[in-house]
Amino acid sequence: MISRFERVSNYVIVIALTVGVLFPVAWFVLTSLSPNTSGALDFSNIAWSNFTAAWHDGNLAHSMYASLVITVSAVLGQTVLAILSGYAFGILGVVGERFLFPVILLGMMVSTEVIVIPLYYEFQSIGLTNSWLGLVIIQLGMGVPFGTYWMRATFRALPRSVMDSAAVDGAGVWSVLWRILVPMARPAVLTLVLLSFMWTWNDFFLSLIFLGDPDKQTATVALGAFQGRHVLQVNLMAAGSLIVSLPVVALYLFFQREFISGVMAGAVKE
């Protein structure tokens, strides 16, 4: 049992952290609604038109569609491959696992800046630059190592007796995976989906390098170009940034309970 002083101290720390996190976010939102181009807050005139101007001037409709196609394709592929590889390494066992699994984990440790130049020329030689497909393939390669590690740890933390009981009842390998393990690991799977979506949607560097055609640019690259043209209009830059960040925020708010559950499970198991 904690003392009154400890309880008060905990509340003070939590409130201070909450204010520290929410204050810049609130300032950012209020700046996007300000009619003042310098970014100074003006509560007397709320300028909702900033969002309309940013949406049209930044061509965000087309670029956000591009981001959506690339992100959804990459996240779906990453999640399926992560589940399959995590099941193979965590439950079924793979020949040469002690060698193959560390090799896969190397994908998390190699910096993108180190491989981007040879990767660009390799993709250029096979016609996958300036292509959404090429960027999806790269995002798959960048995301699968973490997904494999995440799902392997998740599956290994589940009770083995459940799988043994299913096998006794006649369930096959695929039935055990899709009908028992995946539903049991739903918080971890949703956490993986949310993290992959956030990392892919927010990617700027790879999109800038591999999508030079303005008609194929993603939302983050289009936002960078928009901010370059409106560097003196802070309110428009804030409005454009808020629009681009909305999908990730909305997804987090929708799945926040599963996300927290998945992160906590990953923190205490294996």
PDB file of C-alpha atoms in Angstrom, residues 78-264:
ATOM      1  CA  GLN A  78       4.029  -6.776 -43.483  1.00  0.00           C
ATOM      2  CA  THR A  79       1.350  -8.109 -41.142  1.00  0.00           C
ATOM      3  CA  VAL A  80       0.710 -11.327 -43.075  1.00  0.00           C
ATOM      4  CA  LEU A  81       4.423 -12.038 -43.514  1.00  0.00           C
ATOM      5  CA  ALA A  82       5.105 -11.208 -39.853  1.00  0.00           C
ATOM      6  CA  ILE A  83       2.391 -13.593 -38.657  1.00  0.00           C
ATOM      7  CA  LEU A  84       3.606 -16.408 -40.887  1.00  0.00           C
ATOM      8  CA  SER A  85       7.291 -15.952 -40.082  1.00  0.00           C
ATOM      9  CA  GLY A  86       6.585 -15.436 -36.367  1.00  0.00           C
ATOM     10  CA  TYR A  87       4.562 -18.665 -36.340  1.00  0.00           C
ATOM     11  CA  ALA A  88       7.316 -20.524 -38.154  1.00  0.00           C
ATOM     12  CA  PHE A  89      10.123 -19.282 -35.914  1.00  0.00           C
ATOM     13  CA  GLY A  90       8.151 -19.209 -32.666  1.00  0.00           C
ATOM     14  CA  ILE A  91       6.034 -22.364 -32.802  1.00  0.00           C
ATOM     15  CA  LEU A  92       6.806 -24.697 -35.685  1.00  0.00           C
ATOM     16  CA  GLY A  93      10.575 -24.394 -35.679  1.00  0.00           C
ATOM     17  CA  VAL A  94      12.699 -23.709 -38.737  1.00  0.00           C
ATOM     18  CA  VAL A  95      15.736 -25.618 -39.943  1.00  0.00           C
ATOM     19  CA  GLY A  96      18.746 -23.377 -39.327  1.00  0.00           C
ATOM     20  CA  GLU A  97      16.744 -21.062 -37.058  1.00  0.00           C
ATOM     21  CA  ARG A  98      19.781 -20.094 -34.999  1.00  0.00           C
ATOM     22  CA  PHE A  99      21.379 -18.719 -38.159  1.00  0.00           C
ATOM     23  CA  LEU A 100      18.334 -17.442 -40.090  1.00  0.00           C
ATOM     24  CA  PHE A 101      16.614 -15.533 -37.290  1.00  0.00           C
ATOM     25  CA  PRO A 102      19.637 -13.302 -36.467  1.00  0.00           C
ATOM     26  CA  VAL A 103      20.043 -12.666 -40.201  1.00  0.00           C
ATOM     27  CA  ILE A 104      16.440 -11.417 -40.362  1.00  0.00           C
ATOM     28  CA  LEU A 105      17.012  -9.236 -37.310  1.00  0.00           C
ATOM     29  CA  LEU A 106      19.912  -7.549 -39.118  1.00  0.00           C
ATOM     30  CA  GLY A 107      17.230  -5.757 -41.125  1.00  0.00           C
ATOM     31  CA  MET A 108      16.368  -3.754 -37.996  1.00  0.00           C
ATOM     32  CA  MET A 109      19.963  -2.792 -37.344  1.00  0.00           C
ATOM     33  CA  VAL A 110      21.114  -1.572 -40.757  1.00  0.00           C
ATOM     34  CA  SER A 111      20.505   2.148 -41.255  1.00  0.00           C
ATOM     35  CA  THR A 112      18.379   3.168 -44.230  1.00  0.00           C
ATOM     36  CA  GLU A 113      20.950   5.803 -45.220  1.00  0.00           C
ATOM     37  CA  VAL A 114      23.575   3.064 -45.616  1.00  0.00           C
ATOM     38  CA  ILE A 115      21.639   1.053 -48.205  1.00  0.00           C
ATOM     39  CA  VAL A 116      19.603   3.722 -49.979  1.00  0.00           C
ATOM     40  CA  ILE A 117      22.085   4.505 -52.792  1.00  0.00           C
ATOM     41  CA  PRO A 118      22.751   0.921 -53.971  1.00  0.00           C
ATOM     42  CA  LEU A 119      19.054   0.176 -53.452  1.00  0.00           C
ATOM     43  CA  TYR A 120      18.073   3.131 -55.655  1.00  0.00           C
ATOM     44  CA  TYR A 121      20.304   2.057 -58.554  1.00  0.00           C
ATOM     45  CA  GLU A 122      19.159  -1.550 -58.206  1.00  0.00           C
ATOM     46  CA  PHE A 123      15.502  -0.530 -58.375  1.00  0.00           C
ATOM     47  CA  GLN A 124      16.237   1.874 -61.223  1.00  0.00           C
ATOM     48  CA  SER A 125      17.743  -0.952 -63.268  1.00  0.00           C
ATOM     49  CA  ILE A 126      14.512  -2.978 -62.978  1.00  0.00           C
ATOM     50  CA  GLY A 127      12.167  -0.010 -63.461  1.00  0.00           C
ATOM     51  CA  LEU A 128      10.822   0.272 -59.921  1.00  0.00           C
ATOM     52  CA  THR A 129      11.766   3.889 -59.213  1.00  0.00           C
ATOM     53  CA  ASN A 130       8.967   6.443 -59.534  1.00  0.00           C
ATOM     54  CA  SER A 131       6.626   3.546 -58.794  1.00  0.00           C
ATOM     55  CA  TRP A 132       4.260   2.946 -55.883  1.00  0.00           C
ATOM     56  CA  LEU A 133       4.983  -0.786 -56.212  1.00  0.00           C
ATOM     57  CA  GLY A 134       8.699  -0.191 -55.747  1.00  0.00           C
ATOM     58  CA  LEU A 135       8.121   1.801 -52.547  1.00  0.00           C
ATOM     59  CA  VAL A 136       5.716  -0.856 -51.238  1.00  0.00           C
ATOM     60  CA  ILE A 137       8.375  -3.535 -51.769  1.00  0.00           C
ATOM     61  CA  ILE A 138      10.964  -1.434 -49.913  1.00  0.00           C
ATOM     62  CA  GLN A 139       8.577  -0.785 -47.032  1.00  0.00           C
ATOM     63  CA  LEU A 140       7.865  -4.520 -46.844  1.00  0.00           C
ATOM     64  CA  GLY A 141      11.558  -5.258 -46.569  1.00  0.00           C
ATOM     65  CA  MET A 142      12.027  -2.583 -43.922  1.00  0.00           C
ATOM     66  CA  GLY A 143       9.055  -3.684 -41.805  1.00  0.00           C
ATOM     67  CA  VAL A 144       9.143  -7.487 -41.874  1.00  0.00           C
ATOM     68  CA  PRO A 145      12.208  -7.924 -39.561  1.00  0.00           C
ATOM     69  CA  PHE A 146      10.522  -6.103 -36.676  1.00  0.00           C
ATOM     70  CA  GLY A 147       7.214  -7.826 -37.385  1.00  0.00           C
ATOM     71  CA  THR A 148       8.861 -11.246 -37.337  1.00  0.00           C
ATOM     72  CA  TYR A 149      10.552 -10.494 -34.009  1.00  0.00           C
ATOM     73  CA  TRP A 150       7.310  -9.087 -32.549  1.00  0.00           C
ATOM     74  CA  MET A 151       5.043 -11.973 -33.580  1.00  0.00           C
ATOM     75  CA  ARG A 152       7.606 -14.644 -32.649  1.00  0.00           C
ATOM     76  CA  ALA A 153       7.751 -13.266 -29.113  1.00  0.00           C
ATOM     77  CA  THR A 154       3.947 -12.981 -28.992  1.00  0.00           C
ATOM     78  CA  PHE A 155       3.273 -16.551 -30.140  1.00  0.00           C
ATOM     79  CA  ARG A 156       5.884 -17.965 -27.759  1.00  0.00           C
ATOM     80  CA  ALA A 157       4.209 -16.204 -24.831  1.00  0.00           C
ATOM     81  CA  LEU A 158       0.841 -17.907 -25.516  1.00  0.00           C
ATOM     82  CA  PRO A 159      -0.014 -21.063 -23.520  1.00  0.00           C
ATOM     83  CA  ARG A 160       1.364 -24.138 -25.245  1.00  0.00           C
ATOM     84  CA  SER A 161      -1.412 -26.259 -23.747  1.00  0.00           C
ATOM     85  CA  VAL A 162      -3.991 -24.501 -25.954  1.00  0.00           C
ATOM     86  CA  MET A 163      -2.128 -25.514 -29.099  1.00  0.00           C
ATOM     87  CA  ASP A 164      -1.675 -29.063 -27.831  1.00  0.00           C
ATOM     88  CA  SER A 165      -5.398 -29.338 -27.074  1.00  0.00           C
ATOM     89  CA  ALA A 166      -6.278 -28.073 -30.549  1.00  0.00           C
ATOM     90  CA  ALA A 167      -3.897 -30.587 -32.108  1.00  0.00           C
ATOM     91  CA  VAL A 168      -5.494 -33.422 -30.086  1.00  0.00           C
ATOM     92  CA  ASP A 169      -8.921 -32.303 -31.378  1.00  0.00           C
ATOM     93  CA  GLY A 170      -7.657 -32.629 -34.932  1.00  0.00           C
ATOM     94  CA  ALA A 171      -6.812 -29.024 -35.785  1.00  0.00           C
ATOM     95  CA  GLY A 172      -4.179 -28.695 -38.475  1.00  0.00           C
ATOM     96  CA  VAL A 173      -1.247 -26.312 -38.566  1.00  0.00           C
ATOM     97  CA  TRP A 174      -3.180 -23.597 -40.440  1.00  0.00           C
ATOM     98  CA  SER A 175      -6.254 -23.967 -38.238  1.00  0.00           C
ATOM     99  CA  VAL A 176      -4.160 -23.551 -35.097  1.00  0.00           C
ATOM    100  CA  LEU A 177      -2.636 -20.388 -36.530  1.00  0.00           C
ATOM    101  CA  TRP A 178      -5.678 -18.564 -37.955  1.00  0.00           C
ATOM    102  CA  ARG A 179      -8.441 -19.852 -35.645  1.00  0.00           C
ATOM    103  CA  ILE A 180      -6.612 -19.962 -32.307  1.00  0.00           C
ATOM    104  CA  LEU A 181      -3.300 -18.103 -32.173  1.00  0.00           C
ATOM    105  CA  VAL A 182      -4.155 -15.013 -34.223  1.00  0.00           C
ATOM    106  CA  PRO A 183      -7.412 -14.298 -32.299  1.00  0.00           C
ATOM    107  CA  MET A 184      -5.551 -14.777 -29.010  1.00  0.00           C
ATOM    108  CA  ALA A 185      -2.791 -12.435 -30.197  1.00  0.00           C
ATOM    109  CA  ARG A 186      -5.243  -9.773 -31.466  1.00  0.00           C
ATOM    110  CA  PRO A 187      -3.827  -6.889 -29.314  1.00  0.00           C
ATOM    111  CA  ALA A 188      -0.288  -7.642 -30.488  1.00  0.00           C
ATOM    112  CA  VAL A 189      -1.397  -7.887 -34.134  1.00  0.00           C
ATOM    113  CA  LEU A 190      -3.291  -4.583 -33.926  1.00  0.00           C
ATOM    114  CA  THR A 191      -0.293  -2.959 -32.243  1.00  0.00           C
ATOM    115  CA  LEU A 192       1.912  -4.185 -35.094  1.00  0.00           C
ATOM    116  CA  VAL A 193      -0.587  -2.835 -37.645  1.00  0.00           C
ATOM    117  CA  LEU A 194      -0.687   0.553 -35.927  1.00  0.00           C
ATOM    118  CA  LEU A 195       3.105   0.842 -35.635  1.00  0.00           C
ATOM    119  CA  SER A 196       3.614  -0.247 -39.247  1.00  0.00           C
ATOM    120  CA  PHE A 197       0.949   2.190 -40.447  1.00  0.00           C
ATOM    121  CA  MET A 198       2.546   5.043 -38.505  1.00  0.00           C
ATOM    122  CA  TRP A 199       6.087   4.316 -39.726  1.00  0.00           C
ATOM    123  CA  THR A 200       5.033   3.871 -43.361  1.00  0.00           C
ATOM    124  CA  TRP A 201       2.649   6.838 -43.476  1.00  0.00           C
ATOM    125  CA  ASN A 202       5.191   9.179 -41.846  1.00  0.00           C
ATOM    126  CA  ASP A 203       8.069   8.084 -44.072  1.00  0.00           C
ATOM    127  CA  PHE A 204       9.620  11.058 -45.846  1.00  0.00           C
ATOM    128  CA  PHE A 205      13.144   9.998 -46.748  1.00  0.00           C
ATOM    129  CA  LEU A 206      12.401   6.925 -48.891  1.00  0.00           C
ATOM    130  CA  SER A 207       9.408   8.591 -50.550  1.00  0.00           C
ATOM    131  CA  LEU A 208      11.536  11.613 -51.445  1.00  0.00           C
ATOM    132  CA  ILE A 209      14.287   9.457 -52.964  1.00  0.00           C
ATOM    133  CA  PHE A 210      12.209   6.882 -54.843  1.00  0.00           C
ATOM    134  CA  LEU A 211       9.233   8.998 -55.961  1.00  0.00           C
ATOM    135  CA  GLY A 212      10.654  11.930 -57.917  1.00  0.00           C
ATOM    136  CA  ASP A 213       7.518  12.393 -60.043  1.00  0.00           C
ATOM    137  CA  PRO A 214       5.296  15.045 -58.346  1.00  0.00           C
ATOM    138  CA  ASP A 215       2.188  13.178 -59.547  1.00  0.00           C
ATOM    139  CA  LYS A 216       3.215  10.131 -57.486  1.00  0.00           C
ATOM    140  CA  GLN A 217       4.471  11.829 -54.343  1.00  0.00           C
ATOM    141  CA  THR A 218       3.192  10.850 -50.932  1.00  0.00           C
ATOM    142  CA  ALA A 219       1.557  13.208 -48.431  1.00  0.00           C
ATOM    143  CA  THR A 220       4.731  13.804 -46.413  1.00  0.00           C
ATOM    144  CA  VAL A 221       6.714  14.832 -49.505  1.00  0.00           C
ATOM    145  CA  ALA A 222       3.848  17.004 -50.782  1.00  0.00           C
ATOM    146  CA  LEU A 223       3.657  18.607 -47.341  1.00  0.00           C
ATOM    147  CA  GLY A 224       7.383  19.365 -47.452  1.00  0.00           C
ATOM    148  CA  ALA A 225       6.967  21.063 -50.851  1.00  0.00           C
ATOM    149  CA  PHE A 226       3.906  22.938 -49.574  1.00  0.00           C
ATOM    150  CA  GLN A 227       5.794  24.220 -46.540  1.00  0.00           C
ATOM    151  CA  GLY A 228       8.634  25.339 -48.802  1.00  0.00           C
ATOM    152  CA  ARG A 229       6.202  27.512 -50.780  1.00  0.00           C
ATOM    153  CA  HIS A 230       4.488  28.918 -47.660  1.00  0.00           C
ATOM    154  CA  VAL A 231       7.415  29.306 -45.295  1.00  0.00           C
ATOM    155  CA  LEU A 232       6.110  32.692 -44.105  1.00  0.00           C
ATOM    156  CA  GLN A 233       2.543  31.449 -43.532  1.00  0.00           C
ATOM    157  CA  VAL A 234       2.853  29.498 -40.309  1.00  0.00           C
ATOM    158  CA  ASN A 235      -0.904  29.026 -39.922  1.00  0.00           C
ATOM    159  CA  LEU A 236      -1.174  27.312 -43.328  1.00  0.00           C
ATOM    160  CA  MET A 237       1.819  25.101 -42.573  1.00  0.00           C
ATOM    161  CA  ALA A 238       0.212  24.043 -39.287  1.00  0.00           C
ATOM    162  CA  ALA A 239      -3.102  23.327 -41.022  1.00  0.00           C
ATOM    163  CA  GLY A 240      -1.402  21.214 -43.708  1.00  0.00           C
ATOM    164  CA  SER A 241       0.582  19.279 -41.108  1.00  0.00           C
ATOM    165  CA  LEU A 242      -2.561  18.623 -39.107  1.00  0.00           C
ATOM    166  CA  ILE A 243      -4.372  17.257 -42.152  1.00  0.00           C
ATOM    167  CA  VAL A 244      -1.520  14.884 -43.001  1.00  0.00           C
ATOM    168  CA  SER A 245      -1.242  13.629 -39.422  1.00  0.00           C
ATOM    169  CA  LEU A 246      -4.989  12.983 -39.018  1.00  0.00           C
ATOM    170  CA  PRO A 247      -5.084   9.367 -40.338  1.00  0.00           C
ATOM    171  CA  VAL A 248      -2.448   8.199 -37.837  1.00  0.00           C
ATOM    172  CA  VAL A 249      -4.118  10.033 -34.944  1.00  0.00           C
ATOM    173  CA  ALA A 250      -7.548   8.671 -35.887  1.00  0.00           C
ATOM    174  CA  LEU A 251      -6.219   5.116 -36.131  1.00  0.00           C
ATOM    175  CA  TYR A 252      -4.551   5.409 -32.733  1.00  0.00           C
ATOM    176  CA  LEU A 253      -7.689   6.799 -31.078  1.00  0.00           C
ATOM    177  CA  PHE A 254      -9.770   3.978 -32.570  1.00  0.00           C
ATOM    178  CA  PHE A 255      -7.393   1.193 -31.446  1.00  0.00           C
ATOM    179  CA  GLN A 256      -5.806   2.820 -28.384  1.00  0.00           C
ATOM    180  CA  ARG A 257      -7.034   0.168 -25.946  1.00  0.00           C
ATOM    181  CA  GLU A 258      -5.635  -2.707 -28.034  1.00  0.00           C
ATOM    182  CA  PHE A 259      -2.437  -0.737 -28.662  1.00  0.00           C
ATOM    183  CA  ILE A 260      -1.760  -0.199 -24.959  1.00  0.00           C
ATOM    184  CA  SER A 261      -2.632  -3.827 -24.215  1.00  0.00           C
ATOM    185  CA  GLY A 262      -0.278  -5.046 -26.946  1.00  0.00           C
ATOM    186  CA  VAL A 263       2.598  -2.835 -25.824  1.00  0.00           C
ATOM    187  CA  MET A 264       2.168  -3.887 -22.184  1.00  0.00           C
TER     188      MET A 264
END
